[in-house]
């Protein structure tokens, strides 16, 4: 099956609540590659790629996040798969 990739912008109370670390763990458990980072505007941004089912399961997780998070919106944009990404990592804030 051909992998898919999505760019996500996650809004709400998603910074300072362990969202990025929890997302790294969820992505690794699902076999999804990509990255996650905080943005200066208070959102969390991520690129997620892999098997369509695994990516969809991670997107479902993103709607809830860790217990202290309160997700109010997720914007998704389909993007090209980046064959250079071989793991899921946390990136520095942009």
mmCIF file of C-alpha atoms in Angstrom:
data_model
loop_
_atom_site.group_PDB
_atom_site.id
_atom_site.type_symbol
_atom_site.label_atom_id
_atom_site.label_comp_id
_atom_site.label_asym_id
_atom_site.label_seq_id
_atom_site.Cartn_x
_atom_site.Cartn_y
_atom_site.Cartn_z
ATOM 1 C CA UNK A 1 0.000 0.000 0.000
ATOM 2 C CA UNK A 2 1.274 3.453 -0.902
ATOM 3 C CA UNK A 3 1.902 5.776 2.063
ATOM 4 C CA UNK A 4 0.043 9.060 2.522
ATOM 5 C CA UNK A 5 1.126 12.307 4.199
ATOM 6 C CA UNK A 6 -0.758 15.128 5.932
ATOM 7 C CA UNK A 7 0.342 18.490 7.294
ATOM 8 C CA UNK A 8 -1.615 19.240 10.480
ATOM 9 C CA UNK A 9 -2.243 22.462 12.374
ATOM 10 C CA UNK A 10 -3.740 21.681 15.783
ATOM 11 C CA UNK A 11 -5.349 24.480 17.791
ATOM 12 C CA UNK A 12 -6.664 24.819 21.310
ATOM 13 C CA UNK A 13 -4.881 24.242 24.609
ATOM 14 C CA UNK A 14 -2.112 22.200 23.040
ATOM 15 C CA UNK A 15 1.078 23.830 24.334
ATOM 16 C CA UNK A 16 2.407 23.277 27.831
ATOM 17 C CA UNK A 17 0.316 20.125 28.313
ATOM 18 C CA UNK A 18 2.683 17.430 27.000
ATOM 19 C CA UNK A 19 0.997 17.273 23.594
ATOM 20 C CA UNK A 20 4.175 16.931 21.518
ATOM 21 C CA UNK A 21 5.739 14.222 23.672
ATOM 22 C CA UNK A 22 2.490 12.264 23.779
ATOM 23 C CA UNK A 23 2.111 12.593 20.007
ATOM 24 C CA UNK A 24 5.635 11.264 19.463
ATOM 25 C CA UNK A 25 4.738 8.195 21.516
ATOM 26 C CA UNK A 26 1.426 7.673 19.700
ATOM 27 C CA UNK A 27 3.052 8.034 16.275
ATOM 28 C CA UNK A 28 5.855 5.607 17.093
ATOM 29 C CA UNK A 29 3.352 3.060 18.429
ATOM 30 C CA UNK A 30 1.409 3.296 15.138
ATOM 31 C CA UNK A 31 4.495 3.175 12.894
ATOM 32 C CA UNK A 32 3.894 6.693 11.538
ATOM 33 C CA UNK A 33 6.872 8.859 10.553
ATOM 34 C CA UNK A 34 7.157 12.638 10.524
ATOM 35 C CA UNK A 35 7.562 15.407 13.075
ATOM 36 C CA UNK A 36 5.717 17.675 15.510
ATOM 37 C CA UNK A 37 6.550 21.157 16.826
ATOM 38 C CA UNK A 38 5.048 24.105 18.642
ATOM 39 C CA UNK A 39 4.326 27.251 16.665
ATOM 40 C CA UNK A 40 4.731 30.787 17.895
ATOM 41 C CA UNK A 41 0.994 31.423 17.501
ATOM 42 C CA UNK A 42 0.088 28.803 20.142
ATOM 43 C CA UNK A 43 -0.768 25.996 17.710
ATOM 44 C CA UNK A 44 1.002 22.676 17.255
ATOM 45 C CA UNK A 45 2.106 21.765 13.728
ATOM 46 C CA UNK A 46 2.885 18.255 12.523
ATOM 47 C CA UNK A 47 3.687 16.291 9.406
ATOM 48 C CA UNK A 48 2.443 12.710 9.608
ATOM 49 C CA UNK A 49 2.998 10.025 7.014
ATOM 50 C CA UNK A 50 2.658 6.317 6.597
ATOM 51 C CA UNK A 51 0.034 3.669 5.959
ATOM 52 C CA UNK A 52 -3.387 5.323 5.481
ATOM 53 C CA UNK A 53 -4.968 3.386 8.359
ATOM 54 C CA UNK A 54 -2.160 4.282 10.768
ATOM 55 C CA UNK A 55 -2.249 7.948 9.751
ATOM 56 C CA UNK A 56 -6.027 8.053 10.250
ATOM 57 C CA UNK A 57 -5.667 6.446 13.695
ATOM 58 C CA UNK A 58 -3.069 9.058 14.641
ATOM 59 C CA UNK A 59 -5.376 11.820 13.397
ATOM 60 C CA UNK A 60 -8.111 10.425 15.679
ATOM 61 C CA UNK A 61 -5.640 10.521 18.570
ATOM 62 C CA UNK A 62 -4.746 14.138 17.674
ATOM 63 C CA UNK A 63 -8.374 15.198 18.111
ATOM 64 C CA UNK A 64 -8.116 14.247 21.802
ATOM 65 C CA UNK A 65 -4.428 14.514 22.647
ATOM 66 C CA UNK A 66 -3.203 13.916 26.195
ATOM 67 C CA UNK A 67 -5.550 14.390 29.169
ATOM 68 C CA UNK A 68 -4.648 18.056 29.841
ATOM 69 C CA UNK A 69 -5.101 19.141 26.203
ATOM 70 C CA UNK A 70 -8.253 20.684 24.771
ATOM 71 C CA UNK A 71 -8.208 20.492 20.979
ATOM 72 C CA UNK A 72 -10.606 22.938 19.325
ATOM 73 C CA UNK A 73 -9.654 22.499 15.650
ATOM 74 C CA UNK A 74 -7.380 20.550 13.333
ATOM 75 C CA UNK A 75 -6.614 21.762 9.814
ATOM 76 C CA UNK A 76 -5.301 19.090 7.439
ATOM 77 C CA UNK A 77 -3.571 19.490 4.100
ATOM 78 C CA UNK A 78 -2.459 16.576 1.930
ATOM 79 C CA UNK A 79 1.250 16.839 1.091
ATOM 80 C CA UNK A 80 3.830 14.748 -0.740
ATOM 81 C CA UNK A 81 5.437 11.902 1.184
ATOM 82 C CA UNK A 82 8.997 12.724 2.247
ATOM 83 C CA UNK A 83 11.075 9.560 1.770
ATOM 84 C CA UNK A 84 13.840 11.056 3.966
ATOM 85 C CA UNK A 85 11.684 10.793 7.105
ATOM 86 C CA UNK A 86 12.453 7.490 8.805
ATOM 87 C CA UNK A 87 11.124 8.153 12.331
ATOM 88 C CA UNK A 88 8.793 10.481 14.218
ATOM 89 C CA UNK A 89 10.571 13.324 16.005
ATOM 90 C CA UNK A 90 9.935 16.468 17.955
ATOM 91 C CA UNK A 91 11.233 19.630 16.284
ATOM 92 C CA UNK A 92 12.085 23.038 17.692
ATOM 93 C CA UNK A 93 9.390 25.710 17.889
ATOM 94 C CA UNK A 94 8.967 27.793 14.754
#
